XYZ file of C-alpha atoms in Angstrom:
435
model
C -8.113 -13.614 -9.392
C -10.014 -16.855 -9.999
C -12.177 -18.181 -12.792
C -15.573 -19.868 -12.621
C -15.921 -23.508 -13.707
C -19.339 -25.164 -14.107
C -19.873 -28.938 -13.910
C -22.843 -29.910 -16.082
C -24.487 -33.085 -17.315
C -27.658 -35.125 -17.058
C -28.749 -36.517 -13.675
C -26.942 -39.393 -11.957
C -23.647 -39.241 -13.842
C -21.622 -38.452 -10.711
C -21.206 -34.677 -10.806
C -21.646 -34.213 -7.074
C -19.353 -37.151 -6.304
C -16.664 -35.589 -8.473
C -17.153 -32.269 -6.693
C -16.903 -33.960 -3.306
C -13.809 -35.840 -4.437
C -12.062 -32.533 -4.993
C -12.959 -31.485 -1.465
C -11.696 -34.737 0.037
C -8.441 -34.615 -1.868
C -7.744 -30.956 -1.113
C -9.364 -30.195 2.219
C -7.049 -27.298 3.059
C -7.859 -25.292 -0.056
C -11.337 -26.385 -1.143
C -14.600 -25.790 0.638
C -18.235 -25.767 -0.361
C -21.438 -23.992 0.467
C -24.835 -25.566 -0.095
C -26.672 -23.844 -2.916
C -30.136 -22.339 -2.969
C -31.709 -25.370 -4.684
C -31.205 -29.124 -4.683
C -27.976 -30.587 -6.109
C -26.009 -27.361 -6.436
C -22.889 -26.388 -4.528
C -20.359 -23.585 -4.784
C -16.721 -24.298 -4.033
C -13.333 -22.659 -4.007
C -10.498 -24.723 -5.455
C -6.868 -24.505 -6.454
C -4.794 -26.580 -8.828
C -1.187 -25.998 -9.869
C -1.265 -22.510 -8.382
C -4.436 -21.411 -10.234
C -7.557 -20.597 -8.241
C -11.082 -21.082 -9.498
C -14.627 -21.210 -8.193
C -16.467 -24.462 -8.853
C -20.219 -24.780 -9.427
C -21.871 -28.186 -9.192
C -25.137 -27.731 -11.087
C -28.267 -29.832 -11.014
C -28.880 -32.530 -13.606
C -29.800 -31.151 -17.049
C -32.930 -32.702 -18.586
C -33.887 -31.246 -21.956
C -37.607 -30.996 -22.649
C -38.762 -32.314 -19.298
C -42.330 -31.636 -18.183
C -41.252 -31.671 -14.530
C -41.403 -28.136 -13.124
C -38.382 -28.609 -10.873
C -36.250 -30.130 -13.636
C -37.204 -27.264 -15.932
C -36.037 -24.831 -13.245
C -32.715 -26.665 -12.948
C -32.315 -26.469 -16.743
C -32.597 -22.672 -16.582
C -29.988 -22.521 -13.845
C -27.590 -24.808 -15.712
C -27.864 -22.525 -18.746
C -27.128 -19.526 -16.533
C -24.104 -21.307 -15.060
C -22.819 -22.072 -18.555
C -23.426 -18.450 -19.550
C -21.408 -17.092 -16.617
C -18.654 -19.741 -16.395
C -15.207 -19.392 -17.941
C -14.987 -23.128 -18.631
C -17.342 -26.116 -18.472
C -16.743 -29.707 -17.401
C -19.340 -31.856 -19.180
C -19.716 -35.138 -17.323
C -21.119 -38.330 -18.847
C -21.398 -41.925 -17.633
C -19.592 -44.827 -19.347
C -22.059 -47.320 -17.849
C -24.999 -45.752 -19.685
C -23.077 -44.879 -22.826
C -24.100 -42.004 -25.055
C -27.750 -41.152 -24.339
C -30.121 -38.793 -26.168
C -29.851 -36.391 -23.218
C -26.042 -36.395 -23.545
C -26.419 -35.511 -27.206
C -28.803 -32.676 -26.353
C -26.382 -31.215 -23.812
C -23.472 -31.632 -26.234
C -25.441 -29.756 -28.894
C -25.939 -26.910 -26.415
C -22.231 -26.842 -25.510
C -21.007 -26.906 -29.120
C -22.685 -23.537 -29.649
C -20.687 -21.714 -26.985
C -17.267 -20.198 -27.447
C -15.761 -21.457 -24.196
C -13.494 -24.341 -23.201
C -15.506 -27.549 -22.719
C -13.834 -30.589 -21.162
C -15.610 -33.915 -21.606
C -15.236 -36.115 -18.518
C -16.308 -39.752 -18.908
C -17.070 -40.959 -15.386
C -17.056 -44.440 -13.806
C -14.101 -45.628 -15.905
C -12.554 -47.877 -13.275
C -11.298 -50.828 -15.397
C -9.755 -51.507 -18.822
C -13.013 -52.757 -20.349
C -14.746 -49.504 -19.515
C -11.755 -47.591 -20.830
C -12.353 -49.252 -24.213
C -16.076 -48.476 -24.046
C -15.399 -44.787 -23.451
C -14.290 -44.385 -27.073
C -17.925 -44.005 -28.166
C -18.071 -40.540 -26.577
C -16.045 -39.162 -29.493
C -19.419 -39.159 -31.276
C -20.519 -36.169 -29.172
C -18.253 -33.962 -31.292
C -16.427 -32.347 -28.373
C -12.977 -33.692 -29.157
C -10.785 -35.469 -26.630
C -12.325 -36.912 -23.488
C -10.952 -37.609 -20.011
C -11.724 -41.001 -18.444
C -12.170 -40.605 -14.698
C -13.626 -42.411 -11.702
C -15.015 -39.855 -9.288
C -15.455 -42.460 -6.541
C -11.698 -43.040 -6.223
C -10.239 -39.999 -7.968
C -8.673 -41.870 -10.871
C -7.930 -39.558 -13.808
C -8.963 -36.345 -12.059
C -5.391 -35.032 -12.062
C -5.155 -35.153 -15.859
C -8.568 -33.518 -16.149
C -7.608 -30.670 -13.805
C -4.276 -30.186 -15.594
C -6.159 -29.736 -18.866
C -8.699 -27.470 -17.169
C -6.009 -25.110 -15.878
C -4.399 -25.000 -19.308
C -7.753 -24.194 -20.929
C -8.874 -21.519 -18.468
C -8.525 -17.996 -19.830
C -6.043 -15.778 -18.042
C -8.000 -12.877 -16.610
C -6.712 -9.398 -17.193
C -4.680 -8.133 -14.305
C -6.464 -5.824 -11.934
C -5.309 -2.260 -12.394
C -2.543 -1.620 -9.921
C -3.910 0.554 -7.177
C -3.568 0.918 -3.462
C -7.240 1.737 -3.131
C -9.389 -0.824 -1.317
C -12.019 -2.588 -3.416
C -15.447 -2.978 -1.796
C -18.082 -5.281 -3.284
C -21.749 -4.642 -2.575
C -23.395 -8.085 -2.544
C -26.706 -9.529 -1.439
C -29.947 -10.982 -2.691
C -32.184 -9.060 -5.129
C -34.152 -6.080 -3.819
C -32.099 -5.752 -0.641
C -31.115 -2.201 -1.567
C -27.754 -2.602 -3.335
C -28.506 -0.157 -6.146
C -30.069 2.358 -3.767
C -27.076 2.120 -1.443
C -24.649 2.804 -4.286
C -26.740 5.691 -5.605
C -26.983 7.187 -2.104
C -23.200 7.072 -1.790
C -22.553 8.600 -5.192
C -25.280 11.230 -4.882
C -25.883 13.871 -7.521
C -22.319 15.169 -7.666
C -21.356 12.900 -10.496
C -18.041 14.623 -11.126
C -16.535 12.894 -8.147
C -16.702 9.424 -9.712
C -14.917 7.929 -12.688
C -15.632 4.647 -14.424
C -12.798 2.131 -14.566
C -13.025 -0.857 -16.878
C -13.703 -3.916 -14.765
C -11.761 -7.156 -14.867
C -14.803 -9.297 -15.700
C -17.227 -8.819 -18.540
C -20.234 -6.689 -17.602
C -18.649 -5.475 -14.344
C -17.630 -1.918 -13.570
C -15.631 -0.361 -10.775
C -16.575 3.079 -9.546
C -13.927 5.227 -7.946
C -15.340 6.996 -4.901
C -13.659 9.973 -3.249
C -15.776 11.936 -0.783
C -15.678 12.979 2.853
C -12.152 11.688 3.329
C -12.871 8.197 1.947
C -11.348 6.880 -1.262
C -11.965 3.402 -2.649
C -13.115 1.430 -5.676
C -16.681 0.158 -5.504
C -17.346 -3.196 -7.180
C -20.900 -2.636 -8.334
C -22.709 -5.970 -8.595
C -26.007 -4.139 -8.907
C -24.782 -2.499 -12.103
C -23.853 -5.682 -13.944
C -25.839 -6.012 -17.161
C -28.971 -8.090 -16.778
C -29.544 -10.736 -19.403
C -32.970 -11.861 -20.591
C -32.682 -15.054 -18.556
C -32.154 -13.208 -15.319
C -35.851 -12.603 -14.761
C -36.409 -16.366 -15.009
C -34.176 -17.064 -12.020
C -33.065 -13.855 -10.350
C -32.095 -15.614 -7.124
C -29.531 -17.915 -8.735
C -28.136 -15.228 -11.011
C -27.565 -12.919 -8.046
C -25.378 -15.616 -6.514
C -23.450 -15.960 -9.782
C -22.826 -12.222 -9.846
C -21.769 -12.317 -6.212
C -19.226 -15.053 -6.934
C -17.450 -12.813 -9.436
C -17.692 -9.719 -7.253
C -16.307 -11.570 -4.231
C -13.382 -12.847 -6.313
C -12.441 -9.275 -7.211
C -12.661 -7.401 -3.919
C -10.953 -6.840 -0.583
C -14.067 -6.279 1.533
C -17.619 -7.545 0.970
C -20.515 -5.353 2.069
C -23.234 -7.971 2.531
C -26.577 -6.153 2.393
C -29.727 -7.817 3.695
C -33.329 -6.671 3.912
C -34.257 -6.352 7.597
C -37.863 -7.246 6.806
C -36.803 -10.556 5.230
C -34.083 -11.540 7.684
C -30.721 -13.279 7.393
C -32.066 -16.006 5.140
C -30.411 -18.884 3.323
C -29.242 -17.001 0.248
C -27.681 -14.200 2.280
C -25.928 -16.831 4.373
C -24.605 -18.499 1.200
C -23.123 -15.183 0.057
C -21.650 -14.565 3.520
C -19.920 -17.957 3.595
C -18.643 -17.510 0.046
C -16.939 -14.314 1.189
C -15.582 -16.024 4.306
C -14.187 -18.959 2.338
C -12.552 -16.554 -0.101
C -10.872 -14.929 2.947
C -12.359 -11.491 2.265
C -13.124 -8.823 4.817
C -16.839 -8.719 5.653
C -19.299 -6.106 6.885
C -22.969 -7.022 7.300
C -25.366 -4.168 6.489
C -28.939 -4.535 7.749
C -30.909 -2.275 5.409
C -34.528 -1.072 5.727
C -34.311 -1.050 9.517
C -36.764 1.842 9.477
C -39.400 -0.483 7.968
C -39.270 -3.032 10.771
C -42.483 -2.741 12.712
C -43.019 -3.167 16.438
C -39.443 -2.382 17.369
C -38.694 -2.431 21.074
C -35.771 -1.273 23.197
C -33.778 -4.462 22.587
C -34.905 -5.190 19.017
C -31.584 -4.224 17.436
C -29.607 -6.204 20.024
C -31.784 -9.295 19.511
C -31.579 -9.044 15.717
C -27.797 -8.779 15.890
C -27.626 -11.756 18.250
C -29.693 -13.799 15.773
C -27.251 -13.021 12.951
C -24.233 -13.920 15.070
C -25.789 -17.279 15.937
C -26.153 -18.022 12.240
C -22.535 -17.162 11.383
C -20.855 -19.085 14.205
C -17.982 -19.658 14.740
C -16.907 -16.578 12.724
C -18.841 -14.076 14.825
C -16.292 -11.243 14.919
C -18.003 -9.373 12.086
C -19.255 -5.774 12.282
C -23.013 -5.380 11.789
C -24.400 -1.962 10.831
C -28.135 -1.200 10.950
C -29.027 1.406 8.355
C -31.669 2.811 6.055
C -30.665 3.752 2.533
C -33.975 5.551 2.066
C -33.288 7.988 4.906
C -29.495 7.721 4.507
C -29.257 6.715 8.145
C -25.790 5.289 8.933
C -24.784 4.747 5.284
C -21.513 6.574 5.886
C -21.019 4.582 9.078
C -21.143 1.527 6.799
C -18.335 2.910 4.632
C -16.286 3.943 7.646
C -16.613 0.411 9.011
C -15.618 -1.115 5.655
C -12.459 1.009 5.566
C -11.578 -0.165 9.087
C -12.068 -3.807 8.060
C -9.841 -3.243 5.026
C -7.140 -1.845 7.283
C -7.523 -4.874 9.570
C -7.213 -7.239 6.614
C -4.077 -5.452 5.415
C -2.488 -5.367 8.874
C 1.089 -6.614 9.159
C 2.217 -7.503 12.675
C 5.916 -7.507 13.455
C 7.238 -10.915 14.451
C 8.737 -9.639 17.690
C 5.481 -7.950 18.709
C 3.495 -11.061 17.839
C 5.733 -13.271 19.978
C 5.840 -10.795 22.875
C 2.034 -10.868 23.041
C 1.161 -14.461 22.140
C 3.864 -16.533 23.850
C 2.919 -15.413 27.391
C -0.727 -16.193 26.603
C 0.275 -19.633 25.334
C 2.443 -20.229 28.410
C -0.513 -19.476 30.694
C -2.905 -21.538 28.527
C -0.881 -24.318 26.861
C -2.495 -26.860 24.516
C -4.085 -29.752 26.432
C -2.109 -32.978 26.506
C -3.230 -35.454 23.857
C -2.498 -39.179 24.191
C -0.021 -38.330 26.918
C 1.887 -35.946 24.622
C 2.536 -32.295 25.493
C 2.734 -29.655 22.787
C 5.337 -26.919 23.254
C 4.929 -23.808 21.098
C 8.181 -21.902 20.766
C 7.714 -19.303 18.033
C 5.074 -17.640 15.828
C 5.045 -15.380 12.784
C 2.628 -13.807 10.323
C 2.828 -15.276 6.830
C 3.374 -12.993 3.800
C -0.158 -13.341 2.390
C -2.779 -10.742 1.339
C -4.956 -11.640 4.355
C -3.875 -12.449 7.940
C -2.414 -15.946 8.260
C -0.217 -17.052 11.136
C 2.164 -19.959 11.675
C 2.910 -21.326 15.147
C 5.948 -23.589 15.364
C 5.886 -26.429 17.864
C 7.182 -29.925 18.529
C 3.947 -31.877 17.868
C 1.643 -29.897 15.532
C -0.488 -32.985 14.822
C -1.713 -32.996 18.440
C -3.105 -29.453 18.390
C -6.892 -29.856 18.288
C -9.476 -27.541 16.724
C -10.744 -26.023 20.019
C -7.242 -24.789 20.820
C -6.846 -23.381 17.308
C -10.053 -21.398 17.848
C -8.696 -20.216 21.209
C -5.545 -18.902 19.501
C -7.596 -17.269 16.746
C -9.800 -15.496 19.283
C -6.757 -14.222 21.169
C -5.235 -12.913 17.941
C -8.478 -11.091 17.142
C -8.661 -9.568 20.607
C -5.025 -8.497 20.899
C -4.515 -7.176 17.363
C -8.027 -6.000 16.379
C -8.772 -8.211 13.395
C -12.525 -7.606 13.409
C -14.319 -8.522 10.197
C -11.443 -10.531 8.757
C -11.260 -14.315 8.319
C -7.844 -15.407 9.592
C -5.974 -18.699 9.281
C -3.853 -20.298 11.991
C -1.379 -23.073 11.148
C 0.706 -25.201 13.481
C 3.946 -26.429 11.982
C 6.845 -28.623 13.002
C 9.732 -26.595 14.363
């Protein structure tokens, strides 16, 4: 299970450059999704075997009269409130500014690890100048240069050491489904409709993150743990920026589940925030089911309305289009159990283990009929494939020249794997390795 790390600081100190540097240095294990407002990104990262989600916040400006900057300030405070650790970034060129002191005063009040990163330290003179940041009262600092990556290794080493070790998830073979989506999409109503009035069938299990609860569900032949994002305690700040906080809650819920039930309001569409949540789930390699709620409220439906709506969603989630989409109405309970049935199927797909012999018997003839195109006069010969021992489906194909296998062919192999072994709703990874 990962932690959440927030990068904070005043504007123009290099937060986004530092975030992007992590992506460039670790392309295979870090990815980002554009946030719902300017200058914020969500990423998934790994360092020394520890996973964490990274939030690049907007620039913090205390006491600004600018409406947009005031909104960013609220969101930075929410990020600090939800994060397990904070990287506070300052700029050696500007030195200690009044805004730095204001942010430092805010951070000294919280009982969480705070790492002070002094950016733009790219020569010995600036290294000497960085000493003044001791005055912020946050202890040791880390001189870095986000433009070239200097010093980031030491900073990340210290970050991993400072991150709290989350309690282990209770050992269980039950799938864990997270209900995620933007506010007012019907998450709470969906959960209440599933649980119903027969309260004796559910038991509360202490969650692995503060404020979160799992609900054990056992009805109609289905048994699973429900990660209830709708039930997480609302803080007073939530009403100030419900949109951003819903994403923060979704980050934690996605970290702790096997399958994400992404609920959207059919009357509002598959908008930017829902897409952000979808891609967060995809980049965390979780199973995904898209639930289109309030379908009964869509006016002027025609014979092909459902087909056209589904086609619109699949265009937005390309190239990962092999995702089940269920149209339902929580109010009338139409297809809500179809949603759960589909989620169980996706969980089974995500947990699927394919025998090596079966995998080779199916895939090698397909590869022989459709070999990788020659590249620079070189021909790739794939001799063997196997599924890797990971929680989600990942496959390794061994060949003579893995560097010449291009992305279109990788997508071809992925699509064939999905078709032949029914991996609907599951992000899969395909690697080509030297034999």
